[in-house]
XYZ file of C-alpha atoms in Angstrom:
678
model
C 39.229 -91.262 -0.234
C 39.861 -89.332 2.988
C 39.906 -91.160 6.262
C 36.991 -90.741 8.633
C 37.156 -90.711 12.410
C 36.351 -94.391 12.419
C 38.641 -97.121 11.171
C 38.296 -97.844 7.476
C 39.122 -100.979 5.592
C 41.391 -101.222 2.561
C 41.632 -104.162 0.146
C 44.540 -105.672 2.045
C 45.351 -107.922 4.946
C 45.524 -105.015 7.421
C 42.817 -102.632 8.575
C 43.531 -98.900 8.416
C 43.743 -97.042 11.698
C 41.321 -94.221 12.481
C 42.584 -90.645 12.095
C 42.024 -89.648 15.725
C 43.851 -92.658 17.134
C 46.683 -92.260 14.638
C 47.064 -88.585 15.546
C 47.190 -89.500 19.238
C 50.060 -91.916 18.551
C 51.854 -89.380 16.339
C 51.728 -86.640 18.967
C 53.077 -89.042 21.580
C 56.352 -89.401 19.647
C 56.621 -86.066 17.790
C 59.269 -84.012 19.618
C 59.621 -80.974 17.353
C 57.214 -78.059 16.956
C 57.498 -75.650 14.038
C 54.942 -73.034 12.961
C 52.455 -74.478 15.472
C 52.732 -77.902 13.847
C 54.214 -81.023 15.448
C 56.832 -83.079 13.585
C 58.741 -86.297 14.111
C 62.487 -86.255 13.609
C 64.284 -89.219 12.047
C 65.167 -90.511 15.489
C 61.624 -89.995 16.762
C 60.263 -92.179 13.966
C 62.908 -94.901 13.673
C 64.281 -95.222 17.184
C 61.468 -94.131 19.484
C 58.363 -95.137 17.525
C 59.556 -98.176 15.564
C 62.014 -99.236 18.279
C 64.884 -99.824 15.808
C 68.574 -98.902 16.145
C 68.260 -98.562 19.911
C 72.001 -98.866 20.494
C 73.832 -95.829 21.818
C 76.305 -95.775 18.905
C 73.659 -96.183 16.213
C 74.368 -95.413 12.561
C 72.732 -92.076 11.882
C 72.926 -92.475 8.073
C 70.881 -95.671 8.312
C 68.345 -93.991 10.592
C 67.932 -91.078 8.165
C 67.558 -93.466 5.231
C 64.775 -95.419 6.932
C 63.031 -92.238 8.095
C 63.195 -90.970 4.507
C 60.738 -93.716 3.510
C 57.972 -91.864 5.368
C 59.465 -88.381 4.824
C 58.164 -87.825 1.283
C 58.964 -84.090 1.379
C 62.613 -84.988 2.119
C 63.027 -82.117 4.565
C 64.263 -84.330 7.392
C 60.974 -84.108 9.303
C 57.823 -86.237 9.262
C 54.485 -84.414 9.482
C 51.251 -86.044 10.560
C 50.019 -86.166 6.959
C 53.198 -88.030 5.954
C 52.878 -90.312 8.987
C 49.288 -91.097 7.994
C 50.164 -91.553 4.317
C 52.859 -94.104 5.161
C 50.390 -95.990 7.374
C 48.134 -96.246 4.322
C 51.013 -97.441 2.144
C 51.751 -100.214 4.631
C 48.214 -101.532 4.082
C 48.582 -101.902 0.301
C 49.005 -105.376 -1.251
C 52.472 -104.489 -2.656
C 53.615 -102.663 0.480
C 56.998 -104.426 0.500
C 58.020 -103.182 -2.949
C 56.532 -99.728 -2.352
C 58.464 -99.403 0.887
C 61.688 -100.336 -0.917
C 60.853 -97.859 -3.718
C 60.432 -94.999 -1.260
C 63.766 -95.939 0.296
C 65.433 -95.313 -3.076
C 63.289 -92.332 -4.121
C 65.599 -89.862 -2.408
C 64.069 -86.789 -4.090
C 60.436 -87.729 -3.432
C 59.440 -87.186 -7.084
C 58.106 -90.686 -7.786
C 61.174 -91.811 -9.742
C 64.560 -93.321 -8.967
C 67.625 -91.824 -10.618
C 71.041 -93.405 -10.991
C 72.367 -91.126 -8.242
C 69.553 -92.208 -5.886
C 70.148 -95.893 -6.587
C 73.932 -95.649 -6.253
C 73.683 -93.640 -3.034
C 71.558 -96.256 -1.260
C 73.467 -99.269 -2.614
C 76.794 -97.805 -1.497
C 75.454 -97.493 2.050
C 74.519 -101.184 2.345
C 76.659 -103.719 4.174
C 76.829 -105.942 1.082
C 78.435 -103.255 -1.081
C 81.048 -102.606 1.592
C 81.999 -106.317 1.557
C 81.664 -107.109 -2.154
C 81.547 -103.830 -4.143
C 79.190 -103.807 -7.104
C 80.256 -102.148 -10.339
C 77.942 -99.159 -10.624
C 79.472 -98.298 -14.008
C 78.957 -101.696 -15.611
C 76.651 -102.868 -18.406
C 73.880 -103.944 -15.986
C 73.435 -100.407 -14.649
C 73.620 -98.927 -18.142
C 70.883 -101.253 -19.390
C 68.518 -99.767 -16.795
C 69.684 -96.143 -16.548
C 71.126 -95.665 -20.049
C 74.727 -95.169 -21.183
C 74.799 -91.688 -19.671
C 72.875 -92.836 -16.562
C 70.299 -90.103 -16.939
C 67.213 -92.231 -17.386
C 64.701 -92.198 -14.508
C 63.129 -95.464 -13.303
C 59.455 -95.496 -12.340
C 57.925 -97.777 -9.696
C 57.000 -100.669 -11.995
C 60.455 -100.702 -13.619
C 62.116 -100.389 -10.216
C 60.530 -103.621 -8.983
C 62.230 -105.504 -11.833
C 65.519 -103.686 -11.270
C 65.520 -104.675 -7.612
C 64.713 -108.285 -8.518
C 67.556 -108.517 -11.074
C 70.110 -106.545 -9.065
C 71.006 -109.303 -6.594
C 71.286 -111.955 -9.277
C 73.691 -109.718 -11.155
C 75.591 -108.993 -7.945
C 76.027 -112.723 -7.334
C 77.372 -113.316 -10.851
C 79.726 -110.349 -10.528
C 80.988 -111.764 -7.237
C 81.635 -115.133 -8.930
C 83.651 -113.411 -11.687
C 85.696 -111.555 -9.075
C 86.621 -114.887 -7.423
C 87.485 -116.420 -10.820
C 89.836 -113.859 -12.411
C 91.320 -116.480 -14.756
C 87.874 -117.301 -16.175
C 88.060 -121.049 -15.503
C 84.372 -121.310 -14.598
C 85.213 -122.679 -11.142
C 85.694 -121.243 -7.646
C 86.877 -122.879 -4.426
C 84.439 -124.110 -1.753
C 85.562 -121.336 0.616
C 85.037 -118.665 -2.049
C 81.609 -120.171 -2.714
C 80.792 -119.933 0.982
C 82.066 -116.358 1.139
C 79.893 -115.219 -1.785
C 76.735 -116.950 -0.605
C 77.087 -115.689 2.969
C 77.596 -112.105 1.787
C 75.398 -111.842 -1.300
C 72.603 -114.265 -0.347
C 72.674 -113.657 3.393
C 68.976 -112.744 3.321
C 68.067 -116.200 1.975
C 70.117 -118.295 4.395
C 68.743 -120.247 7.317
C 71.156 -121.541 9.998
C 70.987 -125.076 8.540
C 72.014 -123.871 5.077
C 74.675 -121.463 6.328
C 76.351 -124.146 8.445
C 76.565 -126.613 5.535
C 77.712 -124.466 2.614
C 81.151 -126.084 2.442
C 79.877 -129.565 3.297
C 77.411 -129.513 0.390
C 80.299 -129.064 -2.079
C 81.960 -132.244 -0.718
C 85.325 -130.451 -0.991
C 85.133 -130.084 -4.789
C 85.453 -126.862 -6.751
C 82.153 -125.195 -7.538
C 81.263 -124.707 -11.211
C 79.364 -121.691 -12.501
C 76.253 -123.806 -13.419
C 76.230 -125.275 -9.892
C 76.577 -121.783 -8.409
C 73.675 -120.423 -10.473
C 71.506 -123.450 -9.670
C 72.267 -123.057 -5.950
C 71.260 -119.370 -5.889
C 68.195 -120.151 -7.995
C 67.182 -122.866 -5.519
C 67.398 -120.390 -2.635
C 65.234 -117.943 -4.597
C 62.671 -120.603 -5.515
C 62.121 -122.360 -2.181
C 58.461 -121.292 -2.026
C 57.996 -122.804 -5.482
C 59.766 -125.980 -4.330
C 57.245 -126.234 -1.496
C 54.423 -126.156 -4.042
C 56.110 -128.918 -6.032
C 56.399 -130.999 -2.857
C 52.725 -130.472 -1.987
C 51.792 -131.477 -5.524
C 53.847 -134.662 -5.183
C 52.233 -135.556 -1.841
C 48.739 -134.302 -2.708
C 48.886 -131.770 0.117
C 50.272 -134.077 2.832
C 52.997 -132.133 4.688
C 54.343 -135.122 6.633
C 54.797 -137.626 3.784
C 58.475 -138.192 2.858
C 59.285 -138.095 -0.867
C 62.228 -139.402 -2.874
C 64.257 -137.462 -5.416
C 62.523 -139.256 -8.293
C 59.073 -138.342 -6.955
C 60.046 -134.683 -6.647
C 61.644 -134.666 -10.102
C 58.466 -136.073 -11.606
C 56.319 -133.422 -9.908
C 58.761 -130.642 -10.904
C 58.349 -131.355 -14.627
C 55.408 -128.950 -14.752
C 57.551 -126.133 -13.304
C 59.935 -124.818 -15.954
C 61.849 -122.785 -13.351
C 62.951 -125.892 -11.435
C 65.821 -127.856 -12.981
C 67.087 -131.370 -12.131
C 70.340 -129.799 -10.907
C 68.392 -127.724 -8.384
C 66.634 -130.876 -7.155
C 70.043 -132.576 -6.816
C 71.312 -129.665 -4.718
C 68.166 -129.717 -2.607
C 68.742 -133.357 -1.671
C 72.439 -132.652 -1.080
C 71.463 -129.899 1.368
C 68.902 -131.997 3.211
C 71.310 -134.935 3.175
C 74.008 -132.978 4.985
C 71.449 -131.899 7.584
C 69.248 -134.992 8.049
C 71.279 -137.725 6.276
C 68.241 -139.459 4.838
C 67.265 -140.245 1.264
C 63.841 -138.649 1.587
C 62.570 -135.202 2.455
C 59.349 -133.865 3.906
C 57.862 -130.396 4.326
C 59.769 -129.705 7.540
C 63.063 -130.176 5.642
C 62.005 -127.498 3.181
C 60.982 -125.197 6.032
C 64.463 -125.611 7.549
C 66.014 -124.494 4.264
C 63.569 -121.733 3.302
C 63.797 -118.417 5.155
C 60.666 -117.270 6.952
C 58.482 -114.871 5.016
C 58.292 -111.435 6.546
C 54.464 -111.559 6.752
C 54.725 -114.401 9.291
C 55.934 -111.798 11.786
C 52.753 -109.715 11.519
C 51.062 -111.406 14.448
C 48.430 -110.173 16.872
C 49.453 -111.253 20.370
C 48.305 -109.969 23.715
C 51.396 -111.385 25.413
C 54.664 -112.929 24.266
C 57.078 -114.625 26.661
C 60.296 -116.498 25.911
C 60.787 -119.042 28.671
C 63.993 -120.555 27.247
C 66.637 -119.396 24.801
C 66.758 -122.707 22.932
C 65.190 -126.202 23.038
C 68.382 -127.438 24.721
C 67.436 -125.391 27.796
C 64.200 -127.359 28.382
C 64.567 -128.608 31.944
C 62.052 -130.777 33.784
C 60.782 -127.645 35.528
C 60.201 -125.899 32.182
C 58.270 -128.919 30.920
C 56.069 -128.822 34.038
C 55.452 -125.130 33.416
C 54.518 -125.910 29.817
C 51.974 -128.512 30.932
C 50.563 -126.067 33.500
C 50.262 -123.414 30.791
C 48.405 -125.833 28.510
C 46.211 -126.981 31.410
C 45.179 -123.399 32.180
C 44.323 -122.578 28.571
C 42.540 -125.923 28.204
C 40.374 -125.170 31.249
C 39.196 -121.903 29.766
C 38.648 -123.427 26.330
C 36.667 -126.318 27.812
C 34.395 -123.992 29.760
C 33.679 -121.924 26.637
C 32.896 -125.021 24.563
C 30.642 -126.553 27.215
C 28.601 -123.391 27.709
C 27.947 -122.960 24.003
C 26.437 -126.431 23.512
C 24.969 -127.206 26.936
C 21.293 -127.026 25.834
C 21.989 -129.674 23.185
C 23.663 -131.864 25.806
C 20.601 -131.641 28.074
C 18.296 -132.721 25.242
C 20.660 -135.578 24.379
C 20.680 -136.850 27.959
C 16.898 -136.818 28.295
C 16.474 -138.626 24.980
C 18.961 -141.342 26.012
C 17.283 -141.831 29.404
C 13.843 -142.224 27.818
C 12.882 -145.909 27.965
C 10.298 -147.909 26.089
C 7.846 -149.566 28.513
C 8.248 -146.764 31.052
C 5.890 -146.773 34.059
C 3.875 -143.900 32.593
C 3.011 -146.056 29.626
C 4.339 -143.814 26.868
C 7.427 -141.914 25.873
C 7.717 -138.309 27.013
C 9.414 -136.983 23.868
C 8.830 -137.916 20.245
C 12.242 -136.609 19.114
C 15.004 -134.173 20.088
C 13.116 -131.131 18.789
C 10.011 -132.150 20.727
C 12.168 -132.497 23.848
C 13.674 -129.063 23.311
C 10.243 -127.409 22.961
C 8.825 -129.149 26.025
C 11.767 -128.095 28.203
C 11.210 -124.474 27.157
C 7.443 -124.760 27.744
C 7.528 -126.420 31.163
C 10.850 -125.271 32.644
C 11.614 -122.034 30.860
C 14.735 -121.058 28.912
C 16.893 -121.502 32.006
C 15.765 -125.120 32.135
C 18.073 -125.738 29.165
C 20.985 -124.882 31.478
C 19.926 -127.082 34.404
C 23.122 -128.585 35.841
C 25.463 -126.142 34.037
C 27.364 -125.046 37.161
C 28.694 -128.488 38.121
C 29.365 -129.051 34.434
C 31.577 -125.968 34.284
C 33.303 -126.882 37.547
C 34.159 -130.299 36.168
C 34.583 -129.608 32.463
C 37.476 -127.208 33.038
C 39.868 -129.819 34.490
C 38.333 -132.560 32.319
C 39.004 -130.817 28.979
C 42.241 -129.367 30.289
C 43.711 -132.739 31.241
C 42.525 -134.276 27.968
C 44.185 -131.561 25.849
C 47.313 -131.471 28.018
C 47.853 -135.257 28.028
C 47.242 -135.489 24.284
C 49.814 -132.737 23.595
C 52.261 -134.260 26.090
C 52.124 -137.784 24.652
C 52.259 -136.462 21.069
C 55.401 -134.489 21.958
C 57.041 -137.589 23.439
C 56.166 -139.774 20.438
C 57.105 -137.239 17.726
C 60.450 -137.419 15.944
C 62.953 -134.574 15.726
C 61.140 -133.125 12.731
C 57.864 -132.986 14.637
C 56.289 -135.814 12.616
C 54.240 -138.505 14.344
C 52.909 -141.831 12.962
C 49.177 -142.508 12.993
C 49.450 -145.271 15.621
C 51.161 -142.808 17.956
C 48.407 -140.256 17.367
C 45.796 -142.885 18.255
C 47.759 -143.878 21.371
C 48.081 -140.229 22.454
C 44.346 -139.722 21.997
C 43.550 -142.909 23.930
C 45.774 -141.812 26.819
C 44.023 -138.444 26.850
C 40.614 -140.147 26.982
C 41.639 -142.458 29.810
C 43.147 -139.648 31.880
C 40.000 -137.544 31.787
C 37.733 -140.189 33.369
C 38.941 -139.267 36.858
C 37.156 -135.929 36.324
C 34.532 -136.983 33.806
C 32.700 -139.662 35.765
C 31.783 -137.619 38.885
C 30.916 -134.707 36.643
C 28.726 -136.803 34.353
C 26.768 -138.597 37.060
C 25.907 -135.348 38.877
C 25.084 -133.545 35.636
C 22.855 -136.368 34.337
C 20.838 -136.622 37.566
C 20.254 -132.876 37.538
C 19.301 -132.914 33.857
C 16.672 -135.637 34.235
C 15.345 -134.188 37.502
C 13.211 -131.710 35.573
C 11.218 -134.583 34.074
C 9.560 -135.244 37.434
C 6.912 -132.766 38.511
C 7.706 -132.326 42.192
C 8.136 -129.438 44.544
C 11.589 -130.528 45.696
C 14.434 -128.908 43.794
C 17.431 -131.195 43.467
C 20.826 -129.518 43.867
C 24.297 -130.678 42.888
C 25.605 -130.925 46.460
C 22.683 -133.108 47.546
C 23.451 -135.514 44.690
C 27.123 -135.659 45.732
C 26.214 -136.384 49.380
C 23.747 -139.048 48.345
C 26.258 -140.855 46.099
C 29.389 -140.587 48.218
C 32.945 -140.917 46.876
C 32.589 -144.399 45.371
C 29.117 -143.667 44.046
C 30.532 -140.801 42.004
C 32.438 -143.395 39.977
C 29.426 -145.548 39.198
C 29.555 -146.402 35.491
C 33.285 -145.623 35.255
C 33.896 -148.679 33.058
C 31.300 -147.470 30.586
C 32.842 -144.021 30.798
C 36.232 -145.490 29.869
C 34.559 -147.496 27.130
C 33.261 -144.215 25.695
C 36.073 -141.724 26.343
C 39.107 -143.777 25.296
C 37.866 -144.634 21.773
C 36.340 -141.151 21.388
C 39.674 -139.416 21.947
C 41.583 -142.074 19.987
C 39.357 -141.270 17.010
C 38.947 -137.539 17.570
C 42.483 -136.187 17.968
C 44.111 -137.943 14.970
C 41.114 -136.996 12.806
C 41.363 -133.390 13.962
C 45.114 -133.202 13.285
C 44.792 -134.560 9.751
C 41.676 -132.523 8.909
C 43.381 -129.372 10.169
C 46.432 -130.097 7.986
C 44.226 -130.646 4.945
C 42.452 -127.321 5.508
C 45.639 -125.285 6.017
C 46.638 -122.790 3.343
C 49.657 -123.217 1.064
C 51.960 -121.907 3.796
C 50.604 -124.375 6.346
C 48.686 -121.693 8.264
C 45.221 -122.355 9.675
C 42.676 -119.553 9.808
C 40.473 -119.699 12.935
C 37.489 -120.750 10.806
C 39.423 -123.752 9.486
C 40.290 -124.705 13.071
C 36.615 -124.508 14.007
C 35.610 -126.550 10.959
C 38.310 -129.180 11.569
C 37.272 -129.560 15.210
C 33.607 -129.917 14.273
C 34.261 -132.374 11.423
C 36.449 -134.593 13.614
C 33.681 -134.727 16.201
C 31.199 -136.386 13.824
C 32.771 -139.879 13.565
C 34.141 -139.772 17.119
C 30.812 -138.870 18.724
C 28.602 -141.145 16.622
C 30.713 -144.307 16.833
C 30.846 -144.320 20.651
C 27.135 -143.593 21.204
C 26.365 -147.183 22.402
C 28.885 -146.778 25.236
C 27.362 -143.389 26.057
C 23.847 -144.921 26.260
C 25.072 -147.662 28.620
C 26.869 -145.105 30.785
C 23.759 -142.930 31.010
C 21.542 -145.868 32.051
C 24.014 -146.915 34.754
C 24.319 -143.440 36.218
C 20.639 -142.431 36.286
C 18.497 -143.490 39.243
C 15.819 -145.866 37.909
C 12.313 -144.799 38.784
C 9.504 -147.125 39.840
C 8.767 -149.702 37.162
C 11.991 -149.077 35.220
C 14.683 -151.684 34.612
C 17.780 -151.535 36.813
C 21.308 -152.537 35.797
C 24.212 -153.977 37.769
C 27.031 -153.313 35.314
C 28.111 -152.751 31.711
C 27.458 -156.297 30.495
C 24.170 -156.546 32.384
C 22.990 -153.247 30.873
C 24.033 -154.344 27.384
C 22.036 -157.600 27.607
C 18.910 -156.022 29.090
C 18.798 -153.091 26.658
C 19.191 -155.483 23.722
C 16.489 -157.827 25.041
C 13.953 -155.161 26.024
C 14.461 -152.433 23.432
C 16.445 -153.956 20.574
C 19.718 -152.791 18.928
C 18.299 -149.408 17.907
C 18.203 -148.380 21.552
C 22.010 -148.265 21.596
C 21.907 -145.437 19.075
C 19.375 -143.281 20.915
C 20.411 -139.646 20.974
C 23.085 -140.137 18.280
C 21.987 -137.024 16.402
C 21.843 -134.949 19.598
C 25.231 -136.316 20.677
C 26.836 -135.444 17.335
C 25.222 -132.000 17.319
C 26.515 -131.452 20.852
C 30.010 -133.000 20.732
C 30.917 -131.804 17.254
C 30.416 -128.059 17.817
C 31.600 -128.306 21.428
C 34.976 -129.708 20.458
C 35.144 -127.340 17.491
C 34.681 -124.354 19.814
C 36.990 -125.866 22.457
C 39.864 -126.571 20.039
C 39.667 -123.234 18.224
C 39.614 -121.434 21.588
C 42.551 -123.519 22.859
C 44.726 -122.853 19.808
C 43.826 -119.173 19.525
C 44.658 -118.706 23.207
C 48.094 -120.175 22.504
C 48.525 -117.671 19.694
C 47.318 -114.673 21.688
C 49.186 -115.590 24.893
C 52.312 -116.996 23.287
C 54.930 -118.599 25.504
C 58.009 -120.219 23.951
C 58.958 -123.180 26.150
C 61.368 -124.524 23.526
C 58.948 -127.328 22.645
C 56.376 -127.747 19.892
C 53.599 -125.319 19.030
C 50.285 -126.209 17.378
C 50.799 -126.776 13.660
C 49.194 -124.103 11.552
C 49.750 -121.325 14.114
C 51.633 -118.067 13.563
C 54.265 -118.789 16.161
C 57.514 -118.185 14.298
C 60.783 -117.049 15.778
C 62.239 -113.797 14.456
C 64.911 -114.533 11.896
C 66.291 -111.207 10.806
C 68.068 -108.143 12.110
C 65.411 -105.480 12.050
C 62.649 -107.812 13.230
C 64.601 -108.894 16.269
C 65.620 -105.321 17.001
C 62.156 -103.796 16.897
C 60.413 -103.622 20.219
C 56.869 -103.591 18.854
C 54.370 -101.736 21.023
C 50.638 -101.214 21.320
C 51.194 -97.917 19.474
C 51.834 -99.872 16.255
C 48.246 -99.674 15.036
C 46.649 -100.136 11.618
C 49.287 -100.433 8.909
C 52.050 -99.826 11.439
C 51.518 -103.353 12.741
C 53.397 -104.331 9.583
C 56.044 -101.586 9.716
C 58.870 -103.480 11.429
C 58.172 -106.793 9.597
C 58.057 -104.946 6.261
C 61.318 -103.138 6.896
C 62.757 -106.502 7.877
C 61.334 -107.840 4.613
C 63.244 -105.193 2.667
C 66.351 -106.711 4.236
C 65.388 -110.377 4.024
C 63.891 -110.311 0.504
C 66.195 -107.845 -1.217
C 69.340 -108.139 0.912
C 69.419 -104.386 1.581
C 71.044 -104.602 5.014
C 71.926 -101.197 6.430
C 74.792 -100.854 8.931
C 73.643 -100.563 12.530
C 76.823 -99.088 13.992
C 79.654 -96.845 12.912
C 79.022 -93.223 12.073
C 76.441 -92.828 14.862
C 75.747 -90.480 17.684
C 77.743 -90.968 20.827
C 74.712 -91.176 23.056
C 71.179 -92.319 22.587
C 68.343 -89.857 22.278
C 66.486 -89.516 25.575
C 63.405 -91.676 25.612
C 64.667 -94.044 22.947
C 63.153 -97.477 23.306
C 65.154 -100.555 24.064
C 65.243 -103.251 21.426
C 64.131 -106.705 22.364
């Protein structure tokens, strides 16, 4: 189906770019005109547009190979139609394999010949270090004895999958010429580093010799080790099955073995090697999900992120100075302020109804209650005060809620960071303590805010010509008066946060996908769900606080403190009075914190700053882990499918090990206008 001028959607995780916008980007980088048509050269596409191979002495063969993926006519130039077609390919569900296929389809005829395959393989860094026999039985099984058989796309995907396993076995045979079935630890390290480079994380690479304990490596051990590296995503599923989805629960070898019985691909020897690897790194008898993440390479799709800004404040966690930590807290405080203001605005009408319901007293001087229920209150506010009456007192709320929510979120994150272990895990008691500290810290902002807001909210109940303003309330109360009811405020906010934040963290983890990623909707749901028990259980303290902070009118009971209010409310109105406004409070606090937390975490994703500390679990903040990904500059011109271009090309390297040389037979100088790699 042809593209229209508007963006169209394909059945994939990326949205196609519109033709007009794509043409605008193409013309920006196309440097060659022929027969009144604009074309991109190989360097235009790879170096200027994608931002790869930005070095002056780049390898021109590698650049031409990568450009050939989009150049389906194989004439050395990329037309707009080819540029647009490749953007569409990048949006397909199997884009990674199709990109690799077009790399090998040197003739552009939809098939891969032996000559095509051999030509690309011989240009890779791996072949230059450990040559692969291109005349052996493996090649003949795919291309025939005379190597004249053509491989289509579906067959190519299997060839590419089997090729590296065969290369590893051939490398083992080359290190064991006598056929003993054993190789030395150093030979084992050499093979793994060269053949399985794309599957190695720093932790695994640094412990390849240590894991052998100085003994010779047998062929079964070698095969099991490479199989383990290939199956790490499957191992993660086995772990999650053993822990019933809990990513922080440590498991023993026996527990993992029991769970792995249902997976025929996972052998006991692979489990043994897994615990050997984690043992050399962590030196414990148990593993958790973070151990597996340290062993498993990052998936290329994790690098397809949508960020408005990305800043690296430190090169490594070791560089985290006190100043950097202050900057991190300031960054969180700023984002928390914005998130708090958004959350408060969304639910403010519910908060006003809740306050008026809680302030309504049986035996009032007018002889009857003003509102039958929350809905009745809502309708009467609209009828008598207009729609804007639902936002009475919003301005002081926004002025106070920004620092209030900001300090709560910042202190919770700060204390959690301090109480977490090196793996980022934190016990439940520490989560509760962090939440309690956050609740206590916010009272310095909450109490003045609440007392002014409440007096403005209930002011509309009195039919008078005098309009009460926030500043007049502040002048009337004075500094100490602004902290009237602070004990009740502490009694409410400390347990609320102690309940809310641990519940949110665990609910968010339960709602994450199999890779531990949280979609924004799951963040919103987790925040709202956590607000239900937290808001409802502390309602009695909220009722007491409201009564203490509202000015009693003629004929109404007055209170001198928390205990006095508790006794009088119980005596005059009974225990049910302590739960007045529970529904309104839950309907206000639950969505408010849901909106606040999803805004806070999404802001951290969009405006990403790496301070060398922890990031919210379930976010997309992953550090680049491969050559092409770290080389690509990534610009706003990477639209539609091209958002995935650099990560997908990196995936061709990291999944299939097809590393192309960056230097060597390159041009002496860079093409003018070439971008600089990050």
